[in-house]
Short mmCIF file of C-alpha atoms and ligand atoms in Angstrom, two decimals:
data_model
loop_
_atom_site.label_atom_id
_atom_site.label_comp_id
_atom_site.label_asym_id
_atom_site.label_seq_id
_atom_site.Cartn_x
_atom_site.Cartn_y
_atom_site.Cartn_z
CA MET F 1 34.23 19.42 41.93
CA SER F 2 37.75 18.28 40.59
CA THR F 3 39.39 15.52 41.70
CA TYR F 4 42.65 15.11 42.90
CA ARG F 5 44.97 12.49 43.25
CA PHE F 6 46.18 10.64 46.06
CA LYS F 7 47.30 7.41 47.42
CA GLU F 8 43.91 5.00 48.46
CA ASP F 9 44.80 6.28 52.29
CA PHE F 10 45.39 9.42 52.88
CA VAL F 11 44.68 11.47 55.88
CA TRP F 12 41.24 14.69 54.85
CA GLY F 13 41.25 16.41 58.17
CA VAL F 14 40.54 20.06 59.54
CA ALA F 15 43.31 21.43 62.29
CA THR F 16 43.64 23.49 65.27
CA SER F 17 45.50 24.64 68.39
CA SER F 18 44.01 24.87 72.20
CA TYR F 19 44.90 28.47 72.74
CA GLN F 20 42.79 29.48 69.91
CA ILE F 21 39.58 27.88 70.91
CA GLU F 22 40.06 26.23 74.32
CA GLY F 23 39.29 28.57 76.29
CA ALA F 24 38.69 27.62 80.31
CA ALA F 25 41.93 29.67 80.45
CA HIS F 26 41.67 29.98 84.35
CA GLU F 27 39.88 26.42 85.09
CA ASP F 28 40.59 23.09 85.74
CA GLY F 29 43.73 23.29 87.62
CA ARG F 30 45.51 25.20 84.54
CA GLY F 31 48.63 27.61 84.30
CA PRO F 32 48.95 30.29 83.13
CA SER F 33 50.91 30.49 79.84
CA ILE F 34 53.16 33.27 78.15
CA TRP F 35 50.08 33.49 75.71
CA ASP F 36 47.48 34.33 78.84
CA ALA F 37 50.82 37.08 80.11
CA PHE F 38 51.37 38.51 76.62
CA CYS F 39 47.58 38.90 75.01
CA SER F 40 48.37 41.31 79.16
CA VAL F 41 50.76 43.15 77.54
CA PRO F 42 48.66 46.48 75.88
CA GLY F 43 48.85 46.78 72.51
CA LYS F 44 50.07 43.69 71.76
CA VAL F 45 46.76 42.03 70.72
CA VAL F 46 44.53 43.48 68.11
CA ASN F 47 41.38 45.08 69.90
CA GLY F 48 43.35 44.49 73.88
CA GLU F 49 42.17 40.78 73.14
CA ASN F 50 43.15 36.70 74.40
CA GLY F 51 41.94 32.91 74.90
CA ASP F 52 40.59 32.50 78.25
CA VAL F 53 37.07 32.32 76.34
CA ALA F 54 38.20 31.32 72.90
CA CYS F 55 35.55 29.80 71.17
CA ASP F 56 34.68 27.20 75.02
CA HIS F 57 35.31 24.58 72.87
CA TYR F 58 36.69 23.39 76.24
CA HIS F 59 33.02 22.61 77.77
CA ARG F 60 31.51 22.16 74.24
CA LEU F 61 33.66 18.94 73.69
CA GLU F 62 30.92 17.13 72.50
CA GLN F 63 28.53 19.14 70.86
CA ASP F 64 32.48 20.02 68.28
CA LEU F 65 32.74 16.27 68.49
CA ASP F 66 29.03 16.22 66.60
CA LEU F 67 29.67 18.65 64.25
CA MET F 68 33.30 17.29 62.52
CA ALA F 69 31.67 14.32 63.14
CA GLU F 70 28.35 15.83 60.58
CA LEU F 71 31.10 17.58 58.66
CA GLY F 72 32.25 14.01 57.45
CA MET F 73 35.79 14.48 58.96
CA GLN F 74 38.64 11.70 58.97
CA ALA F 75 41.02 13.26 61.18
CA TYR F 76 41.00 16.15 63.73
CA ARG F 77 44.73 18.09 65.01
CA PHE F 78 44.77 19.11 67.75
CA SER F 79 47.14 20.38 70.51
CA ILE F 80 47.92 19.31 73.99
CA ALA F 81 48.00 22.76 76.03
CA TRP F 82 50.90 21.96 78.00
CA PRO F 83 50.11 24.10 81.59
CA ARG F 84 46.88 22.68 81.51
CA VAL F 85 47.70 18.69 81.91
CA GLN F 86 51.42 20.29 83.53
CA PRO F 87 50.44 23.99 84.98
CA ASP F 88 54.47 24.30 86.75
CA GLY F 89 55.99 22.60 83.27
CA ARG F 90 57.67 20.75 86.19
CA GLY F 91 56.35 19.15 89.05
CA ALA F 92 52.54 17.45 89.85
CA PHE F 93 50.34 16.69 86.32
CA ASN F 94 47.07 17.49 86.37
CA GLU F 95 44.69 15.03 86.25
CA LYS F 96 42.11 17.38 85.34
CA GLY F 97 43.46 18.26 82.27
CA LEU F 98 45.33 15.48 81.50
CA GLY F 99 41.02 13.92 81.77
CA PHE F 100 40.19 16.66 79.43
CA TYR F 101 42.16 14.69 76.67
CA GLU F 102 41.55 11.45 77.36
CA ARG F 103 37.06 12.66 76.90
CA LEU F 104 39.12 14.48 73.69
CA VAL F 105 40.35 11.75 72.07
CA ASP F 106 38.26 8.62 73.14
CA GLY F 107 35.75 11.45 71.14
CA LEU F 108 37.07 11.18 68.56
CA LEU F 109 37.36 7.59 67.90
CA LYS F 110 34.04 6.30 69.57
CA ARG F 111 33.31 9.07 65.94
CA GLY F 112 35.81 7.22 63.61
CA ILE F 113 37.68 10.46 63.81
CA GLN F 114 41.80 9.87 64.02
CA PRO F 115 43.61 12.49 66.96
CA PHE F 116 46.26 14.12 65.41
CA ALA F 117 48.21 15.39 68.91
CA THR F 118 50.96 18.25 69.10
CA LEU F 119 52.57 18.89 71.88
CA TYR F 120 53.55 22.10 71.94
CA HIS F 121 51.72 25.18 69.42
CA TRP F 122 52.29 28.05 71.49
CA ASP F 123 50.97 27.80 74.69
CA LEU F 124 54.39 26.95 77.76
CA PRO F 125 53.70 27.85 81.04
CA LEU F 126 54.75 31.04 81.77
CA ALA F 127 56.66 29.50 85.30
CA LEU F 128 59.33 28.44 83.29
CA GLN F 129 59.08 31.79 81.76
CA GLU F 130 58.93 33.79 84.81
CA THR F 131 62.10 31.25 87.07
CA GLN F 132 64.69 30.33 83.63
CA ASN F 133 63.68 32.24 80.62
CA GLY F 134 61.50 29.76 78.78
CA TRP F 135 63.91 28.03 75.68
CA GLU F 136 66.26 29.98 76.11
CA ASN F 137 66.72 28.02 78.64
CA ARG F 138 68.47 24.90 77.69
CA ASP F 139 66.68 23.45 80.59
CA THR F 140 63.47 23.21 79.06
CA ALA F 141 64.35 21.13 76.41
CA TYR F 142 64.49 18.71 79.17
CA ARG F 143 61.65 20.26 80.88
CA PHE F 144 59.40 19.25 78.09
CA ALA F 145 61.01 15.49 76.60
CA ASP F 146 59.20 15.26 80.64
CA TYR F 147 56.30 16.35 78.79
CA ALA F 148 56.20 14.53 76.60
CA ARG F 149 57.12 11.10 78.03
CA LYS F 150 54.24 12.09 80.16
CA ILE F 151 51.12 12.31 77.25
CA GLY F 152 53.17 9.85 75.66
CA SER F 153 51.73 7.06 78.71
CA VAL F 154 48.39 8.62 79.52
CA LEU F 155 47.47 8.77 75.19
CA GLY F 156 49.67 7.37 73.00
CA ASP F 157 49.42 4.06 72.66
CA ARG F 158 45.05 5.86 71.09
CA VAL F 159 46.40 8.66 68.66
CA ALA F 160 46.64 9.12 65.21
CA SER F 161 50.27 10.24 65.46
CA ILE F 162 52.14 12.79 67.40
CA ALA F 163 54.09 15.50 66.14
CA THR F 164 56.33 17.40 69.41
CA HIS F 165 56.40 20.99 67.47
CA ASN F 166 54.00 23.79 65.78
CA GLU F 167 55.72 25.77 63.79
CA PRO F 168 59.36 26.16 65.64
CA TRP F 169 60.31 29.14 63.54
CA CYS F 170 56.64 31.29 64.82
CA THR F 171 57.86 30.42 68.31
CA ALA F 172 61.66 31.46 67.83
CA TRP F 173 61.25 34.14 65.23
CA LEU F 174 58.46 36.23 65.94
CA GLY F 175 58.82 35.24 69.85
CA ASN F 176 62.05 36.28 69.76
CA ALA F 177 63.30 37.83 67.31
CA THR F 178 61.09 41.18 66.31
CA GLY F 179 58.66 39.88 69.79
CA TYR F 180 54.58 39.78 67.35
CA PHE F 181 54.51 36.92 69.50
CA ALA F 182 54.74 35.41 72.56
CA PRO F 183 57.51 35.21 74.91
CA GLY F 184 57.13 39.22 73.11
CA ASN F 185 61.70 39.59 72.71
CA ALA F 186 62.98 41.15 70.56
CA ASP F 187 67.02 39.92 70.28
CA LEU F 188 67.94 37.96 67.34
CA LYS F 189 71.51 35.92 69.68
CA LYS F 190 67.95 34.83 71.70
CA ALA F 191 66.05 33.64 68.73
CA ALA F 192 68.97 31.97 67.37
CA ASN F 193 69.35 30.11 70.59
CA VAL F 194 65.76 29.59 70.88
CA SER F 195 65.50 27.87 67.88
CA HIS F 196 68.35 25.57 69.16
CA HIS F 197 66.55 24.32 71.93
CA LEU F 198 63.10 23.72 70.40
CA LEU F 199 64.91 20.91 67.54
CA LEU F 200 67.24 19.93 71.47
CA SER F 201 63.60 19.31 72.74
CA HIS F 202 61.97 18.17 69.99
CA GLY F 203 64.96 15.13 70.18
CA LEU F 204 64.95 13.95 73.28
CA ALA F 205 61.52 14.41 73.34
CA LEU F 206 61.58 11.29 70.11
CA GLN F 207 63.62 9.70 71.37
CA ALA F 208 61.51 9.44 76.22
CA LEU F 209 59.21 8.72 73.42
CA ARG F 210 60.27 5.40 71.69
CA ALA F 211 62.55 4.24 74.85
CA ASP F 212 58.89 4.08 76.61
CA GLY F 213 58.71 2.00 73.65
CA VAL F 214 55.19 4.35 72.07
CA LYS F 215 54.38 2.89 68.92
CA ALA F 216 52.60 6.24 67.28
CA PRO F 217 54.60 7.60 64.78
CA LEU F 218 56.15 10.39 65.46
CA GLY F 219 57.54 13.99 63.84
CA ILE F 220 57.05 17.82 64.07
CA VAL F 221 55.24 20.57 62.03
CA LEU F 222 57.27 22.87 60.34
CA ASN F 223 55.76 26.40 58.59
CA GLN F 224 57.22 26.74 54.89
CA SER F 225 57.21 28.65 51.44
CA PRO F 226 59.13 28.65 48.86
CA ALA F 227 61.79 31.67 48.22
CA HIS F 228 61.18 33.72 45.47
CA GLY F 229 63.07 37.28 43.88
CA ALA F 230 61.52 40.38 43.31
CA THR F 231 63.55 40.11 39.71
CA ASP F 232 66.54 37.93 38.54
CA SER F 233 68.92 40.40 39.64
CA PRO F 234 71.86 38.60 41.38
CA GLU F 235 70.79 41.12 44.00
CA ASP F 236 67.46 39.96 44.59
CA GLN F 237 68.13 36.38 43.83
CA ALA F 238 70.69 36.36 46.32
CA ALA F 239 68.50 37.83 49.71
CA ALA F 240 65.71 35.22 48.67
CA SER F 241 68.48 31.98 48.15
CA LEU F 242 68.56 34.12 52.63
CA GLU F 243 64.80 33.98 52.89
CA TYR F 244 64.93 29.88 52.32
CA SER F 245 67.25 29.87 54.02
CA LYS F 246 66.46 31.68 57.70
CA PHE F 247 63.17 30.24 57.23
CA VAL F 248 63.49 26.43 55.50
CA SER F 249 66.81 25.82 55.85
CA TRP F 250 67.29 26.56 59.07
CA TYR F 251 64.98 23.17 60.73
CA MET F 252 65.67 21.70 58.22
CA ASP F 253 69.49 21.18 57.83
CA PRO F 254 69.49 20.54 61.30
CA LEU F 255 66.59 17.44 61.84
CA PHE F 256 67.62 15.77 57.95
CA LYS F 257 71.31 16.16 57.83
CA GLY F 258 73.00 17.55 60.94
CA GLU F 259 73.68 20.61 60.48
CA TYR F 260 72.30 24.34 60.27
CA PRO F 261 73.01 26.28 57.10
CA ALA F 262 75.96 27.97 56.19
CA THR F 263 73.83 30.82 54.82
CA ALA F 264 72.13 31.33 57.50
CA LEU F 265 74.80 31.15 59.92
CA GLN F 266 76.89 33.41 58.51
CA TRP F 267 73.79 36.07 58.61
CA TYR F 268 73.93 35.72 62.10
CA GLY F 269 77.50 36.20 62.62
CA GLU F 270 77.78 36.61 66.22
CA ASN F 271 74.47 36.15 67.05
CA GLY F 272 74.39 32.86 65.89
CA PRO F 273 73.52 29.65 68.03
CA GLN F 274 77.54 28.82 68.52
CA GLU F 275 76.83 29.14 72.13
CA VAL F 276 75.02 26.70 73.55
CA ILE F 277 74.88 23.90 71.02
CA ARG F 278 76.89 21.68 72.27
CA GLU F 279 78.38 17.72 71.41
CA GLY F 280 75.94 15.58 70.49
CA ASP F 281 73.02 17.12 70.11
CA PHE F 282 72.89 17.49 66.17
CA ASP F 283 72.76 12.82 66.63
CA ILE F 284 69.94 13.89 68.87
CA ILE F 285 67.76 16.10 66.62
CA GLY F 286 67.45 14.18 64.01
CA THR F 287 66.39 10.94 65.53
CA PRO F 288 64.76 9.57 62.47
CA MET F 289 60.44 11.18 61.98
CA ASP F 290 57.81 8.80 61.51
CA PHE F 291 56.07 11.94 58.75
CA LEU F 292 57.00 15.56 58.62
CA GLY F 293 54.49 18.44 58.57
CA ILE F 294 54.05 21.04 57.05
CA ASN F 295 52.15 24.05 57.00
CA TYR F 296 51.66 26.42 54.17
CA TYR F 297 49.58 29.83 53.99
CA THR F 298 52.05 31.21 50.48
CA ARG F 299 55.06 31.79 48.99
CA ILE F 300 58.45 34.57 50.27
CA PHE F 301 58.96 37.55 48.79
CA ALA F 302 62.61 38.72 48.75
CA SER F 303 64.35 41.36 47.33
CA ALA F 304 67.30 43.93 48.02
CA SER F 305 65.66 46.93 48.39
CA GLY F 306 63.86 45.33 51.00
CA GLU F 307 60.26 45.38 48.76
CA LYS F 308 58.20 42.12 49.97
CA ARG F 309 55.46 42.79 48.07
CA PRO F 310 54.87 39.77 45.78
CA PRO F 311 52.43 41.00 42.38
CA GLY F 312 49.94 38.74 43.75
CA VAL F 313 48.16 38.11 39.96
CA LEU F 314 45.78 35.63 42.32
CA GLY F 315 44.74 38.04 44.65
CA PHE F 316 45.75 37.95 48.55
CA THR F 317 43.65 36.50 51.70
CA ASP F 318 41.83 38.75 54.58
CA MET F 319 45.47 38.57 55.99
CA ASP F 320 47.21 40.54 53.86
CA TRP F 321 49.45 37.05 52.45
CA GLU F 322 49.50 36.20 48.67
CA VAL F 323 47.25 33.68 47.25
CA TYR F 324 50.34 31.55 44.77
CA PRO F 325 49.12 27.76 45.39
CA GLN F 326 52.07 26.19 42.84
CA GLY F 327 54.39 27.24 45.40
CA LEU F 328 53.18 24.24 47.49
CA THR F 329 53.64 22.06 43.76
CA GLU F 330 57.42 23.64 43.76
CA LEU F 331 58.22 23.26 47.71
CA LEU F 332 57.73 20.09 48.15
CA SER F 333 58.75 19.09 45.24
CA GLY F 334 62.12 20.73 45.46
CA LEU F 335 62.64 18.93 49.99
CA ASN F 336 61.91 15.56 47.78
CA ALA F 337 65.13 16.65 46.04
CA ASN F 338 67.32 17.54 48.53
CA TYR F 339 66.73 15.44 51.78
CA LYS F 340 65.21 12.30 52.09
CA LEU F 341 61.92 12.63 54.32
CA PRO F 342 59.10 10.52 55.41
CA PRO F 343 55.66 11.16 54.35
CA ILE F 344 54.19 14.33 54.19
CA TYR F 345 50.43 15.97 56.51
CA ILE F 346 49.83 19.07 54.61
CA THR F 347 48.96 19.97 58.84
CA GLU F 348 47.55 23.20 58.30
CA ASN F 349 46.64 25.01 54.52
CA GLY F 350 43.87 27.89 54.76
CA CYS F 351 42.70 31.75 54.83
CA ALA F 352 40.98 34.09 56.40
CA ALA F 353 37.73 36.15 54.32
CA ARG F 354 35.99 38.86 55.55
CA ASP F 355 32.79 36.08 56.30
CA VAL F 356 29.41 37.22 56.31
CA LEU F 357 26.23 35.04 58.57
CA ASP F 358 23.39 35.90 56.50
CA ASN F 359 20.66 34.02 56.88
CA GLY F 360 22.24 30.76 58.59
CA ARG F 361 24.41 30.08 55.89
CA VAL F 362 28.40 32.02 54.76
CA ARG F 363 28.92 31.57 51.01
CA ASP F 364 32.77 32.03 51.66
CA THR F 365 33.33 31.56 47.87
CA ASP F 366 37.32 32.58 48.10
CA ARG F 367 37.94 29.64 50.96
CA ILE F 368 36.29 27.11 48.27
CA GLU F 369 38.39 28.63 46.00
CA PHE F 370 41.66 29.04 47.69
CA TYR F 371 41.46 25.15 48.48
CA ASP F 372 40.69 23.28 45.67
CA LEU F 373 43.75 25.60 43.92
CA HIS F 374 45.89 23.96 47.05
CA LEU F 375 44.25 19.81 47.21
CA ALA F 376 45.45 20.64 42.89
CA ALA F 377 48.53 21.79 43.85
CA LEU F 378 49.59 19.22 46.23
CA SER F 379 47.74 16.63 44.20
CA ASP F 380 50.47 17.53 41.34
CA ALA F 381 53.63 17.95 43.76
CA ALA F 382 52.15 13.63 44.48
CA GLN F 383 52.03 12.69 41.32
CA LYS F 384 55.56 14.33 41.18
CA GLY F 385 56.64 11.81 43.46
CA VAL F 386 55.86 13.16 46.88
CA ASP F 387 54.79 10.87 49.39
CA VAL F 388 51.80 13.06 50.80
CA ALA F 389 49.70 11.26 53.59
CA GLY F 390 47.58 13.43 54.26
CA TYR F 391 46.01 17.62 54.82
CA PHE F 392 44.55 18.19 57.18
CA ALA F 393 42.28 22.25 56.83
CA TRP F 394 43.28 25.14 58.74
CA SER F 395 40.61 25.87 60.41
CA LEU F 396 37.93 23.65 62.19
CA MET F 397 36.34 27.41 62.96
CA ASP F 398 36.96 31.01 63.24
CA ASN F 399 39.00 30.83 66.31
CA PHE F 400 41.42 33.26 68.59
CA GLU F 401 44.38 34.41 65.44
CA TRP F 402 47.11 35.08 68.64
CA ALA F 403 48.72 38.98 67.97
CA SER F 404 45.27 39.31 65.25
CA GLY F 405 42.51 38.56 67.88
CA TYR F 406 39.14 37.94 67.06
CA ASP F 407 38.81 39.64 63.43
CA LYS F 408 40.64 37.54 61.52
CA ARG F 409 37.91 33.83 59.87
CA PHE F 410 39.52 31.44 59.59
CA GLY F 411 37.54 28.59 59.77
CA MET F 412 35.03 26.55 58.00
CA VAL F 413 32.62 26.36 60.88
CA HIS F 414 31.62 30.21 61.41
CA VAL F 415 31.96 30.75 65.28
CA ASP F 416 30.05 34.07 66.20
CA TYR F 417 31.49 34.11 69.93
CA ALA F 418 28.69 36.59 71.04
CA SER F 419 26.53 33.30 71.54
CA GLN F 420 29.35 30.60 70.68
CA GLN F 421 26.73 29.85 68.36
CA ARG F 422 29.30 26.77 64.82
CA THR F 423 26.98 27.72 61.66
CA PRO F 424 28.49 25.38 58.96
CA LYS F 425 30.40 27.29 56.44
CA ASP F 426 29.53 26.81 53.15
CA SER F 427 33.07 25.64 52.71
CA ALA F 428 31.71 22.85 55.41
CA HIS F 429 29.80 21.79 53.61
CA TRP F 430 31.76 21.26 50.08
CA TYR F 431 34.75 19.88 51.84
CA ARG F 432 32.34 16.82 53.22
CA ASP F 433 31.68 16.38 49.90
CA VAL F 434 35.60 16.17 48.78
CA ILE F 435 35.68 13.58 51.73
CA ALA F 436 33.08 11.51 50.69
CA GLN F 437 34.16 11.74 46.93
CA HIS F 438 38.25 10.46 47.95
CA VAL F 439 37.57 8.64 50.12
CA GLY F 440 39.19 5.34 49.33
CA ALA F 441 38.49 5.57 46.02
CA ALA F 442 42.13 5.93 44.65
CA LEU F 443 42.86 7.65 40.79
CA PRO F 444 46.08 6.16 39.14
CA ARG F 445 48.79 8.38 39.61
C1 FCB B 501 49.99 29.83 61.92
C2 FCB B 501 50.18 28.79 62.99
C3 FCB B 501 48.43 28.55 63.36
C4 FCB B 501 47.37 29.26 63.13
C5 FCB B 501 46.89 29.92 61.32
C6 FCB B 501 46.89 31.20 60.71
O1 FCB B 501 51.36 29.92 62.07
O2 FCB B 501 50.26 27.25 62.70
O3 FCB B 501 48.27 28.36 64.83
O4 FCB B 501 47.16 30.35 63.54
O5 FCB B 501 49.32 30.08 61.10
#
């Protein structure tokens, strides 16, 4: 087994999100979310699937907590479904929904697993979409801050960290520019305005949580990739710079430099967010964070001709994403050189594979190799001076992979959706051994 060099208190964990695993979509007072609505639109999700049942985690909480403990997890990153705790996204809170997350957090603590909470992993209360166009509307940022404040008051003394958003790029771009995700808009201007309001809501939430004295470390989770041109030609290199500016700098620059990046801003032109930016917004957005979460899956490959297929020397995952571990080292070193960063957690990293259950065993050697290569790349980044605080594998178990439905399996634990039987794959056993080998065993850096 490889040895990775991380600091002594490095956190080893695994991640999931509410809509992808919970199910119980219409129970105990949970309100509908934009993903419930989106899934019911024909053609949006593979096989017309949805998260109504998913992994039935809502009902199998204790069993899943035991499973995590058996697998030696030190930390668990989960998200809170806003419509489960505040069905309309404003006004009354739902005690039963809050109770579920209290049981989750207490159950983790009882087993010695650190709870890492995320407030928004894409399941916006549908009422906010229907009555005020969701994140297009500045008011939704204030509603989010109210919701954050409530979670802070209920869980803020018990969680190891609170992240505001998961991958705002996906909410803004996939949800509003391409329509590939909920709420399914295909309008560049909407996407730009949404991204600004998401960032604003992040800053407002941080300020509200701090004002209330919440002590848990606060941050945000961004999906990031380095961008490479297909060739060295100036045109391909410019295409790569533009993609990086739209994908990475669009979020990093407002958070850490108080402005949007010029390259992407110019590209947006009159479709940019200028009309919704108000005086003082960048001060709010730039509220200092205690950590930055980064989700890493692959690199961006760009060319002036539009051809985007990379060479894929190490192959492609079942999502058809290129396996490109060295991009993680490159990305983190680049960020470290360009921004004054707080400690970094890799909050997601993993791959989908065609896993087959064979006599109670899943031999997912490709996944083990994927994790090994990425942990080695992360270890390299730590050697190069990046303050890496922890790693969360995506995902604990197979789950509802958004527009791809249940077809794509990302879990370390196999889920048979007909029986809800959980079976740890070989990768889960491998990861348990990696954790055991590394915990408390910092090696000279
Ligand atoms: C990320 C999402 C996560 C999961 C993985 C595969 O973009 O945050 O929910 O779908 O991709």
